[in-house]
Amino acid sequence: MITLALSKGRIFDETLPLLAAAGIRPLDNSDTSRKLILRTSRRDLRLLIVRASDVPTYVQYGAAELGVAGKDVLLEHGGAGLYQPLDLGIAACRMVVAVPEGFDYAAAVRQGARLRVATKYTQTAREHFAAKGVHVDLIKLYGSMELAPLVGLADAIVDLVSTGHTLSANRLHAVEEIRPISARLIVNQAALKMKRDAIQPLLEELSKAAVIHA
Ligand code: PRT
Ligand code: MG
C-alpha cells in the first residue's frame, strides 16, 4: 500500500486532475466525507487528509510515502528526510513582503531602521532579510497576517499572494517578491529505496500529468 498525504482545499482540488490523468480517483467524496483516509480506484494507493503544514511531517516519518505540499510549507519544514523530485506547478502564488499604503519601505530599509515583520513564514523571512542585510524583529502569526500592520502589530508582513485581492482589500501592497511558490510532490527518502517498484511508476505518471496540465 502506498499512502499520499495532502491537504483539503486548493492542494486537494488541484491535485485531483493530476491523479485523474494517471487514472486515479478517490472512491469517497472528499467534500461530504469526514474520513481522513480515502480509498482510491487504485487498490494499492490511499489518500491521507492532513493540515497543509503537517504534510511534510507525515512524509518525513514515513506515515505516508508521498505527499503534496507547497514550497512555502517545505521551506519552513526544512525538508529533512524528504525528496522533492517534482514541481507539480499547482497552487501557484508568490511569497512577498507587503506594507500599508503610505509606508515608505525603501526609505526604512535605506535608513537601516529595525522593521517589525509579522509572518507565518519565519524561516523564509529570516533568511530573506538576512541576505539583504535588513534588521527585522519577526512576529510569528498563524494566519490573517494582513491584519497585523493595520492595528500596529507590525510594519510589514511576509505572506503569499495570488490575485492580490486580499492585500488591496486591506490597503496593503507588495514591495518585494521573495520567491515564486508552487506545490511539490514529496517522497520519503527511505520509502523510495524500499518501495521503488511501486513509487517510481507513480512519479513518472504524475510527472507526465503535471506537464500536460501546465
Ligand atoms: O488553511 P490552513 O491553515 O489549514 O493551511 P493553509 O492556509 O496553509 O492551507 P491552504 O489550503 O490555504 O493553502 C495550501 C497551500 O496553497 C499553501 O501552502 C500554498 O503553497 C498554496 N497557495 C497558493 C496559497 C495561496 N495560493 C494563497 N493565496 N496559500 C494561501 N493563500 C492565501 C494567502 O496567504 C492570503 O491570505 O490567500 C490569500 C491571498 O490570496 P489573494 O488571491 O487575495 O492574493
Ligand atoms: Mg488557508
PDB file of C-alpha atoms and ligand atoms in Angstrom:
ATOM      1  CA  MET A   1       0.000   0.000   0.000  1.00  0.00           C
ATOM      2  CA  ILE A   2       1.221   3.491  -0.901  1.00  0.00           C
ATOM      3  CA  THR A   3      -0.103   6.469   1.066  1.00  0.00           C
ATOM      4  CA  LEU A   4      -0.238  10.014  -0.354  1.00  0.00           C
ATOM      5  CA  ALA A   5      -0.711  12.825   2.185  1.00  0.00           C
ATOM      6  CA  LEU A   6      -2.329  16.070   1.097  1.00  0.00           C
ATOM      7  CA  SER A   7      -4.438  18.901   2.485  1.00  0.00           C
ATOM      8  CA  LYS A   8      -8.059  19.763   1.746  1.00  0.00           C
ATOM      9  CA  GLY A   9      -8.758  22.921  -0.207  1.00  0.00           C
ATOM     10  CA  ARG A  10      -6.695  24.151  -3.122  1.00  0.00           C
ATOM     11  CA  ILE A  11      -3.981  21.489  -2.883  1.00  0.00           C
ATOM     12  CA  PHE A  12      -6.551  18.682  -2.966  1.00  0.00           C
ATOM     13  CA  ASP A  13      -8.633  20.367  -5.677  1.00  0.00           C
ATOM     14  CA  GLU A  14      -5.636  20.939  -7.931  1.00  0.00           C
ATOM     15  CA  THR A  15      -4.056  17.527  -7.309  1.00  0.00           C
ATOM     16  CA  LEU A  16      -7.246  15.661  -8.319  1.00  0.00           C
ATOM     17  CA  PRO A  17      -6.877  16.374 -12.070  1.00  0.00           C
ATOM     18  CA  LEU A  18      -3.257  15.166 -11.961  1.00  0.00           C
ATOM     19  CA  LEU A  19      -4.310  11.961 -10.226  1.00  0.00           C
ATOM     20  CA  ALA A  20      -7.169  11.578 -12.719  1.00  0.00           C
ATOM     21  CA  ALA A  21      -4.705  11.852 -15.611  1.00  0.00           C
ATOM     22  CA  ALA A  22      -2.815   8.983 -14.001  1.00  0.00           C
ATOM     23  CA  GLY A  23      -6.097   7.023 -13.829  1.00  0.00           C
ATOM     24  CA  ILE A  24      -6.583   7.527 -10.093  1.00  0.00           C
ATOM     25  CA  ARG A  25      -9.737   8.877  -8.442  1.00  0.00           C
ATOM     26  CA  PRO A  26     -10.852   8.913  -4.798  1.00  0.00           C
ATOM     27  CA  LEU A  27     -13.654   6.477  -4.006  1.00  0.00           C
ATOM     28  CA  ASP A  28     -15.003   8.670  -1.198  1.00  0.00           C
ATOM     29  CA  ASN A  29     -16.352  12.163  -1.882  1.00  0.00           C
ATOM     30  CA  SER A  30     -13.901  14.421  -0.056  1.00  0.00           C
ATOM     31  CA  ASP A  31     -16.435  17.271   0.116  1.00  0.00           C
ATOM     32  CA  THR A  32     -19.006  15.358   2.107  1.00  0.00           C
ATOM     33  CA  SER A  33     -16.981  12.618   3.726  1.00  0.00           C
ATOM     34  CA  ARG A  34     -15.371  13.289   7.067  1.00  0.00           C
ATOM     35  CA  LYS A  35     -12.978  10.427   6.518  1.00  0.00           C
ATOM     36  CA  LEU A  36      -9.307  11.288   6.840  1.00  0.00           C
ATOM     37  CA  ILE A  37      -8.198   8.237   4.889  1.00  0.00           C
ATOM     38  CA  LEU A  38      -9.688   7.993   1.405  1.00  0.00           C
ATOM     39  CA  ARG A  39      -9.534   4.880  -0.724  1.00  0.00           C
ATOM     40  CA  THR A  40      -8.835   5.324  -4.411  1.00  0.00           C
ATOM     41  CA  SER A  41      -9.632   3.487  -7.622  1.00  0.00           C
ATOM     42  CA  ARG A  42      -6.157   2.019  -7.331  1.00  0.00           C
ATOM     43  CA  ARG A  43      -6.295  -0.586  -4.602  1.00  0.00           C
ATOM     44  CA  ASP A  44      -2.688  -0.047  -3.565  1.00  0.00           C
ATOM     45  CA  LEU A  45      -2.996   3.754  -3.191  1.00  0.00           C
ATOM     46  CA  ARG A  46      -4.798   5.681  -0.467  1.00  0.00           C
ATOM     47  CA  LEU A  47      -5.023   9.385   0.362  1.00  0.00           C
ATOM     48  CA  LEU A  48      -4.431  10.900   3.792  1.00  0.00           C
ATOM     49  CA  ILE A  49      -6.120  14.236   4.545  1.00  0.00           C
ATOM     50  CA  VAL A  50      -3.956  16.370   6.870  1.00  0.00           C
ATOM     51  CA  ARG A  51      -3.302  20.060   7.605  1.00  0.00           C
ATOM     52  CA  ALA A  52      -1.200  21.691   4.864  1.00  0.00           C
ATOM     53  CA  SER A  53       1.681  22.398   7.232  1.00  0.00           C
ATOM     54  CA  ASP A  54       1.616  18.810   8.557  1.00  0.00           C
ATOM     55  CA  VAL A  55       2.127  17.107   5.170  1.00  0.00           C
ATOM     56  CA  PRO A  56       5.972  17.136   5.307  1.00  0.00           C
ATOM     57  CA  THR A  57       5.898  15.717   8.839  1.00  0.00           C
ATOM     58  CA  TYR A  58       3.767  12.714   7.846  1.00  0.00           C
ATOM     59  CA  VAL A  59       6.089  12.007   4.923  1.00  0.00           C
ATOM     60  CA  GLN A  60       9.317  12.634   6.860  1.00  0.00           C
ATOM     61  CA  TYR A  61       8.367   9.962   9.424  1.00  0.00           C
ATOM     62  CA  GLY A  62       7.100   7.541   6.790  1.00  0.00           C
ATOM     63  CA  ALA A  63       3.436   7.601   7.867  1.00  0.00           C
ATOM     64  CA  ALA A  64       2.899   8.481   4.202  1.00  0.00           C
ATOM     65  CA  GLU A  65       5.360   7.581   1.444  1.00  0.00           C
ATOM     66  CA  LEU A  66       4.252  10.509  -0.694  1.00  0.00           C
ATOM     67  CA  GLY A  67       2.814  13.965  -0.151  1.00  0.00           C
ATOM     68  CA  VAL A  68       1.806  17.139  -1.928  1.00  0.00           C
ATOM     69  CA  ALA A  69       2.955  20.321  -0.178  1.00  0.00           C
ATOM     70  CA  GLY A  70       3.500  23.965  -1.048  1.00  0.00           C
ATOM     71  CA  LYS A  71       7.111  25.116  -1.355  1.00  0.00           C
ATOM     72  CA  ASP A  72       6.285  27.674   1.377  1.00  0.00           C
ATOM     73  CA  VAL A  73       5.477  24.835   3.764  1.00  0.00           C
ATOM     74  CA  LEU A  74       8.574  22.854   2.717  1.00  0.00           C
ATOM     75  CA  LEU A  75      10.894  25.813   3.302  1.00  0.00           C
ATOM     76  CA  GLU A  76       9.564  26.192   6.847  1.00  0.00           C
ATOM     77  CA  HIS A  77       9.788  22.448   7.487  1.00  0.00           C
ATOM     78  CA  GLY A  78      13.380  22.302   6.241  1.00  0.00           C
ATOM     79  CA  GLY A  79      12.961  19.185   4.094  1.00  0.00           C
ATOM     80  CA  ALA A  80      14.724  16.659   6.361  1.00  0.00           C
ATOM     81  CA  GLY A  81      14.132  13.072   5.190  1.00  0.00           C
ATOM     82  CA  LEU A  82      12.344  14.198   2.036  1.00  0.00           C
ATOM     83  CA  TYR A  83      12.982  14.082  -1.682  1.00  0.00           C
ATOM     84  CA  GLN A  84      11.295  16.807  -3.709  1.00  0.00           C
ATOM     85  CA  PRO A  85      11.509  15.274  -7.189  1.00  0.00           C
ATOM     86  CA  LEU A  86       8.612  17.023  -8.872  1.00  0.00           C
ATOM     87  CA  ASP A  87       7.320  20.575  -9.144  1.00  0.00           C
ATOM     88  CA  LEU A  88       3.621  19.928  -9.826  1.00  0.00           C
ATOM     89  CA  GLY A  89       3.065  23.538 -10.893  1.00  0.00           C
ATOM     90  CA  ILE A  90      -0.227  23.692  -8.973  1.00  0.00           C
ATOM     91  CA  ALA A  91      -1.422  26.030  -6.180  1.00  0.00           C
ATOM     92  CA  ALA A  92       0.910  28.648  -7.616  1.00  0.00           C
ATOM     93  CA  CYS A  93       1.399  32.002  -5.931  1.00  0.00           C
ATOM     94  CA  ARG A  94       4.197  34.352  -4.831  1.00  0.00           C
ATOM     95  CA  MET A  95       5.736  34.957  -1.444  1.00  0.00           C
ATOM     96  CA  VAL A  96       6.106  38.692  -0.945  1.00  0.00           C
ATOM     97  CA  VAL A  97       6.896  41.449   1.522  1.00  0.00           C
ATOM     98  CA  ALA A  98       3.891  43.764   1.820  1.00  0.00           C
ATOM     99  CA  VAL A  99       3.371  47.055   3.651  1.00  0.00           C
ATOM    100  CA  PRO A 100       0.494  49.511   4.166  1.00  0.00           C
ATOM    101  CA  GLU A 101      -0.081  52.179   1.526  1.00  0.00           C
ATOM    102  CA  GLY A 102       1.936  55.181   2.634  1.00  0.00           C
ATOM    103  CA  PHE A 103       4.677  53.240   4.407  1.00  0.00           C
ATOM    104  CA  ASP A 104       7.999  54.063   2.724  1.00  0.00           C
ATOM    105  CA  TYR A 105       9.638  50.632   2.765  1.00  0.00           C
ATOM    106  CA  ALA A 106      12.610  51.651   0.613  1.00  0.00           C
ATOM    107  CA  ALA A 107      13.398  54.572   2.924  1.00  0.00           C
ATOM    108  CA  ALA A 108      13.082  52.428   6.032  1.00  0.00           C
ATOM    109  CA  VAL A 109      15.495  49.878   4.559  1.00  0.00           C
ATOM    110  CA  ARG A 110      17.884  52.616   3.380  1.00  0.00           C
ATOM    111  CA  GLN A 111      17.947  54.188   6.830  1.00  0.00           C
ATOM    112  CA  GLY A 112      18.736  50.839   8.410  1.00  0.00           C
ATOM    113  CA  ALA A 113      15.600  51.002  10.547  1.00  0.00           C
ATOM    114  CA  ARG A 114      14.656  47.914  12.514  1.00  0.00           C
ATOM    115  CA  LEU A 115      11.489  46.579  10.874  1.00  0.00           C
ATOM    116  CA  ARG A 116       8.789  44.617  12.649  1.00  0.00           C
ATOM    117  CA  VAL A 117       7.597  41.885  10.306  1.00  0.00           C
ATOM    118  CA  ALA A 118       4.627  39.623  11.028  1.00  0.00           C
ATOM    119  CA  THR A 119       4.517  36.265   9.264  1.00  0.00           C
ATOM    120  CA  LYS A 120       3.696  32.590   9.359  1.00  0.00           C
ATOM    121  CA  TYR A 121       6.931  32.037   7.393  1.00  0.00           C
ATOM    122  CA  THR A 122       9.580  32.998   9.937  1.00  0.00           C
ATOM    123  CA  GLN A 123      12.327  30.750   8.500  1.00  0.00           C
ATOM    124  CA  THR A 124      11.994  32.041   4.960  1.00  0.00           C
ATOM    125  CA  ALA A 125      11.578  35.637   6.143  1.00  0.00           C
ATOM    126  CA  ARG A 126      14.642  35.444   8.398  1.00  0.00           C
ATOM    127  CA  GLU A 127      16.798  34.202   5.511  1.00  0.00           C
ATOM    128  CA  HIS A 128      15.405  36.752   3.085  1.00  0.00           C
ATOM    129  CA  PHE A 129      16.080  39.779   5.290  1.00  0.00           C
ATOM    130  CA  ALA A 130      19.449  38.462   6.483  1.00  0.00           C
ATOM    131  CA  ALA A 131      20.593  38.104   2.861  1.00  0.00           C
ATOM    132  CA  LYS A 132      19.593  41.742   2.260  1.00  0.00           C
ATOM    133  CA  GLY A 133      21.200  42.922   5.491  1.00  0.00           C
ATOM    134  CA  VAL A 134      17.875  44.281   6.757  1.00  0.00           C
ATOM    135  CA  HIS A 135      17.351  44.170  10.526  1.00  0.00           C
ATOM    136  CA  VAL A 136      13.999  42.680  11.463  1.00  0.00           C
ATOM    137  CA  ASP A 137      12.062  41.606  14.500  1.00  0.00           C
ATOM    138  CA  LEU A 138       9.918  38.693  13.374  1.00  0.00           C
ATOM    139  CA  ILE A 139       6.493  38.199  14.902  1.00  0.00           C
ATOM    140  CA  LYS A 140       5.106  34.710  14.379  1.00  0.00           C
ATOM    141  CA  LEU A 141       1.455  34.519  13.366  1.00  0.00           C
ATOM    142  CA  TYR A 142      -0.608  31.539  12.216  1.00  0.00           C
ATOM    143  CA  GLY A 143      -2.981  33.346   9.843  1.00  0.00           C
ATOM    144  CA  SER A 144      -4.628  36.631   8.789  1.00  0.00           C
ATOM    145  CA  MET A 145      -1.222  38.307   8.530  1.00  0.00           C
ATOM    146  CA  GLU A 146      -2.847  41.158   6.585  1.00  0.00           C
ATOM    147  CA  LEU A 147      -4.351  42.439   9.819  1.00  0.00           C
ATOM    148  CA  ALA A 148      -1.053  42.981  11.648  1.00  0.00           C
ATOM    149  CA  PRO A 149       0.059  46.271  10.017  1.00  0.00           C
ATOM    150  CA  LEU A 150      -3.476  47.682  10.235  1.00  0.00           C
ATOM    151  CA  VAL A 151      -3.510  47.509  14.028  1.00  0.00           C
ATOM    152  CA  GLY A 152       0.108  48.445  14.690  1.00  0.00           C
ATOM    153  CA  LEU A 153       1.394  44.953  15.403  1.00  0.00           C
ATOM    154  CA  ALA A 154       3.942  45.142  12.560  1.00  0.00           C
ATOM    155  CA  ASP A 155       5.379  47.451   9.891  1.00  0.00           C
ATOM    156  CA  ALA A 156       5.316  44.780   7.207  1.00  0.00           C
ATOM    157  CA  ILE A 157       4.187  41.228   6.533  1.00  0.00           C
ATOM    158  CA  VAL A 158       5.597  38.296   4.606  1.00  0.00           C
ATOM    159  CA  ASP A 159       2.727  36.370   3.035  1.00  0.00           C
ATOM    160  CA  LEU A 160       1.528  34.569  -0.072  1.00  0.00           C
ATOM    161  CA  VAL A 161      -0.293  36.439  -2.817  1.00  0.00           C
ATOM    162  CA  SER A 162      -2.196  35.047  -5.781  1.00  0.00           C
ATOM    163  CA  THR A 163      -4.772  37.519  -7.119  1.00  0.00           C
ATOM    164  CA  GLY A 164      -3.665  40.366  -4.831  1.00  0.00           C
ATOM    165  CA  HIS A 165      -7.273  40.985  -3.759  1.00  0.00           C
ATOM    166  CA  THR A 166      -6.617  40.314  -0.080  1.00  0.00           C
ATOM    167  CA  LEU A 167      -3.754  42.804   0.020  1.00  0.00           C
ATOM    168  CA  SER A 168      -5.673  45.563  -1.754  1.00  0.00           C
ATOM    169  CA  ALA A 169      -8.814  44.972   0.321  1.00  0.00           C
ATOM    170  CA  ASN A 170      -6.671  45.731   3.361  1.00  0.00           C
ATOM    171  CA  ARG A 171      -4.833  48.696   1.801  1.00  0.00           C
ATOM    172  CA  LEU A 172      -1.549  46.856   1.591  1.00  0.00           C
ATOM    173  CA  HIS A 173       0.741  46.369  -1.383  1.00  0.00           C
ATOM    174  CA  ALA A 174       3.668  44.116  -2.241  1.00  0.00           C
ATOM    175  CA  VAL A 175       7.042  45.861  -2.196  1.00  0.00           C
ATOM    176  CA  GLU A 176       9.296  42.864  -2.771  1.00  0.00           C
ATOM    177  CA  GLU A 177       8.944  39.391  -4.218  1.00  0.00           C
ATOM    178  CA  ILE A 178      10.783  36.786  -2.161  1.00  0.00           C
ATOM    179  CA  ARG A 179      10.143  33.832  -4.466  1.00  0.00           C
ATOM    180  CA  PRO A 180       7.531  32.101  -6.595  1.00  0.00           C
ATOM    181  CA  ILE A 181       5.714  29.249  -4.829  1.00  0.00           C
ATOM    182  CA  SER A 182       4.072  26.098  -6.157  1.00  0.00           C
ATOM    183  CA  ALA A 183       3.215  22.674  -4.787  1.00  0.00           C
ATOM    184  CA  ARG A 184       5.762  19.851  -4.898  1.00  0.00           C
ATOM    185  CA  LEU A 185       5.428  16.117  -4.808  1.00  0.00           C
ATOM    186  CA  ILE A 186       7.483  14.922  -1.854  1.00  0.00           C
ATOM    187  CA  VAL A 187       8.740  11.417  -1.164  1.00  0.00           C
ATOM    188  CA  ASN A 188      10.040   9.772   1.996  1.00  0.00           C
ATOM    189  CA  GLN A 189      13.716   9.048   1.248  1.00  0.00           C
ATOM    190  CA  ALA A 190      13.769   5.596   2.824  1.00  0.00           C
ATOM    191  CA  ALA A 191      10.489   4.599   1.142  1.00  0.00           C
ATOM    192  CA  LEU A 192      11.817   5.496  -2.287  1.00  0.00           C
ATOM    193  CA  LYS A 193      14.585   2.934  -1.780  1.00  0.00           C
ATOM    194  CA  MET A 194      12.409   0.241  -0.186  1.00  0.00           C
ATOM    195  CA  LYS A 195       9.333   0.621  -2.417  1.00  0.00           C
ATOM    196  CA  ARG A 196      10.908   1.957  -5.618  1.00  0.00           C
ATOM    197  CA  ASP A 197       8.956  -0.518  -7.805  1.00  0.00           C
ATOM    198  CA  ALA A 198       5.646   0.898  -6.600  1.00  0.00           C
ATOM    199  CA  ILE A 199       6.656   4.548  -6.283  1.00  0.00           C
ATOM    200  CA  GLN A 200       8.741   5.153  -9.425  1.00  0.00           C
ATOM    201  CA  PRO A 201       5.926   4.449 -11.963  1.00  0.00           C
ATOM    202  CA  LEU A 202       3.602   6.729  -9.991  1.00  0.00           C
ATOM    203  CA  LEU A 203       6.207   9.517 -10.070  1.00  0.00           C
ATOM    204  CA  GLU A 204       6.502   9.137 -13.821  1.00  0.00           C
ATOM    205  CA  GLU A 205       2.736   9.242 -14.377  1.00  0.00           C
ATOM    206  CA  LEU A 206       2.326  12.310 -12.170  1.00  0.00           C
ATOM    207  CA  SER A 207       5.268  13.962 -13.897  1.00  0.00           C
ATOM    208  CA  LYS A 208       3.586  13.480 -17.294  1.00  0.00           C
ATOM    209  CA  ALA A 209       0.259  14.738 -15.921  1.00  0.00           C
ATOM    210  CA  ALA A 210       1.923  17.850 -14.447  1.00  0.00           C
ATOM    211  CA  VAL A 211       3.495  18.711 -17.821  1.00  0.00           C
ATOM    212  CA  ILE A 212       0.160  18.299 -19.627  1.00  0.00           C
ATOM    213  CA  HIS A 213      -1.686  20.457 -17.068  1.00  0.00           C
ATOM    214  CA  ALA A 214       0.990  23.197 -17.049  1.00  0.00           C
TER     215      ALA A 214
HETATM  216  O1  PRT B   1      -5.792  26.854   5.956  1.00  0.00           O
HETATM  217  P1  PRT B   1      -4.819  26.114   6.836  1.00  0.00           P
HETATM  218  O2  PRT B   1      -4.330  26.934   7.986  1.00  0.00           O
HETATM  219  O3  PRT B   1      -5.223  24.724   7.178  1.00  0.00           O
HETATM  220  O4  PRT B   1      -3.488  25.876   5.983  1.00  0.00           O
HETATM  221  P2  PRT B   1      -3.044  26.686   4.740  1.00  0.00           P
HETATM  222  O5  PRT B   1      -3.576  28.078   4.750  1.00  0.00           O
HETATM  223  O6  PRT B   1      -1.567  26.533   4.635  1.00  0.00           O
HETATM  224  O7  PRT B   1      -3.763  25.832   3.590  1.00  0.00           O
HETATM  225  P3  PRT B   1      -4.334  26.343   2.217  1.00  0.00           P
HETATM  226  O8  PRT B   1      -5.145  25.218   1.666  1.00  0.00           O
HETATM  227  O9  PRT B   1      -4.976  27.690   2.378  1.00  0.00           O
HETATM  228  O10 PRT B   1      -3.024  26.545   1.353  1.00  0.00           O
HETATM  229  C1  PRT B   1      -2.290  25.429   0.938  1.00  0.00           C
HETATM  230  C2  PRT B   1      -1.180  25.889   0.017  1.00  0.00           C
HETATM  231  O11 PRT B   1      -1.715  26.576  -1.112  1.00  0.00           O
HETATM  232  C3  PRT B   1      -0.190  26.880   0.614  1.00  0.00           C
HETATM  233  O12 PRT B   1       0.770  26.224   1.412  1.00  0.00           O
HETATM  234  C4  PRT B   1       0.418  27.498  -0.643  1.00  0.00           C
HETATM  235  O13 PRT B   1       1.506  26.714  -1.105  1.00  0.00           O
HETATM  236  C5  PRT B   1      -0.721  27.411  -1.674  1.00  0.00           C
HETATM  237  N1  PRT B   1      -1.340  28.710  -2.002  1.00  0.00           N
HETATM  238  C6  PRT B   1      -1.486  29.186  -3.266  1.00  0.00           C
HETATM  239  C7  PRT B   1      -1.843  29.634  -1.160  1.00  0.00           C
HETATM  240  C8  PRT B   1      -2.301  30.702  -1.947  1.00  0.00           C
HETATM  241  N2  PRT B   1      -2.074  30.389  -3.250  1.00  0.00           N
HETATM  242  C9  PRT B   1      -2.905  31.853  -1.304  1.00  0.00           C
HETATM  243  N3  PRT B   1      -3.293  32.817  -1.985  1.00  0.00           N
HETATM  244  N4  PRT B   1      -1.972  29.660   0.188  1.00  0.00           N
HETATM  245  C10 PRT B   1      -2.549  30.728   0.767  1.00  0.00           C
HETATM  246  N5  PRT B   1      -3.022  31.814   0.093  1.00  0.00           N
HETATM  247  C11 PRT B   1      -3.646  32.911   0.902  1.00  0.00           C
HETATM  248  C12 PRT B   1      -2.628  33.973   1.322  1.00  0.00           C
HETATM  249  O14 PRT B   1      -1.954  33.567   2.498  1.00  0.00           O
HETATM  250  C13 PRT B   1      -3.508  35.204   1.539  1.00  0.00           C
HETATM  251  O15 PRT B   1      -4.111  35.192   2.818  1.00  0.00           O
HETATM  252  O16 PRT B   1      -4.644  33.606   0.177  1.00  0.00           O
HETATM  253  C14 PRT B   1      -4.590  34.990   0.489  1.00  0.00           C
HETATM  254  C15 PRT B   1      -4.194  35.809  -0.726  1.00  0.00           C
HETATM  255  O17 PRT B   1      -4.907  35.445  -1.852  1.00  0.00           O
HETATM  256  P4  PRT B   1      -5.244  36.554  -2.962  1.00  0.00           P
HETATM  257  O18 PRT B   1      -5.820  35.778  -4.108  1.00  0.00           O
HETATM  258  O19 PRT B   1      -6.224  37.515  -2.354  1.00  0.00           O
HETATM  259  O20 PRT B   1      -3.947  37.252  -3.348  1.00  0.00           O
HETATM  260 MG    MG B   2      -5.543  28.773   4.390  1.00  0.00          MG
END
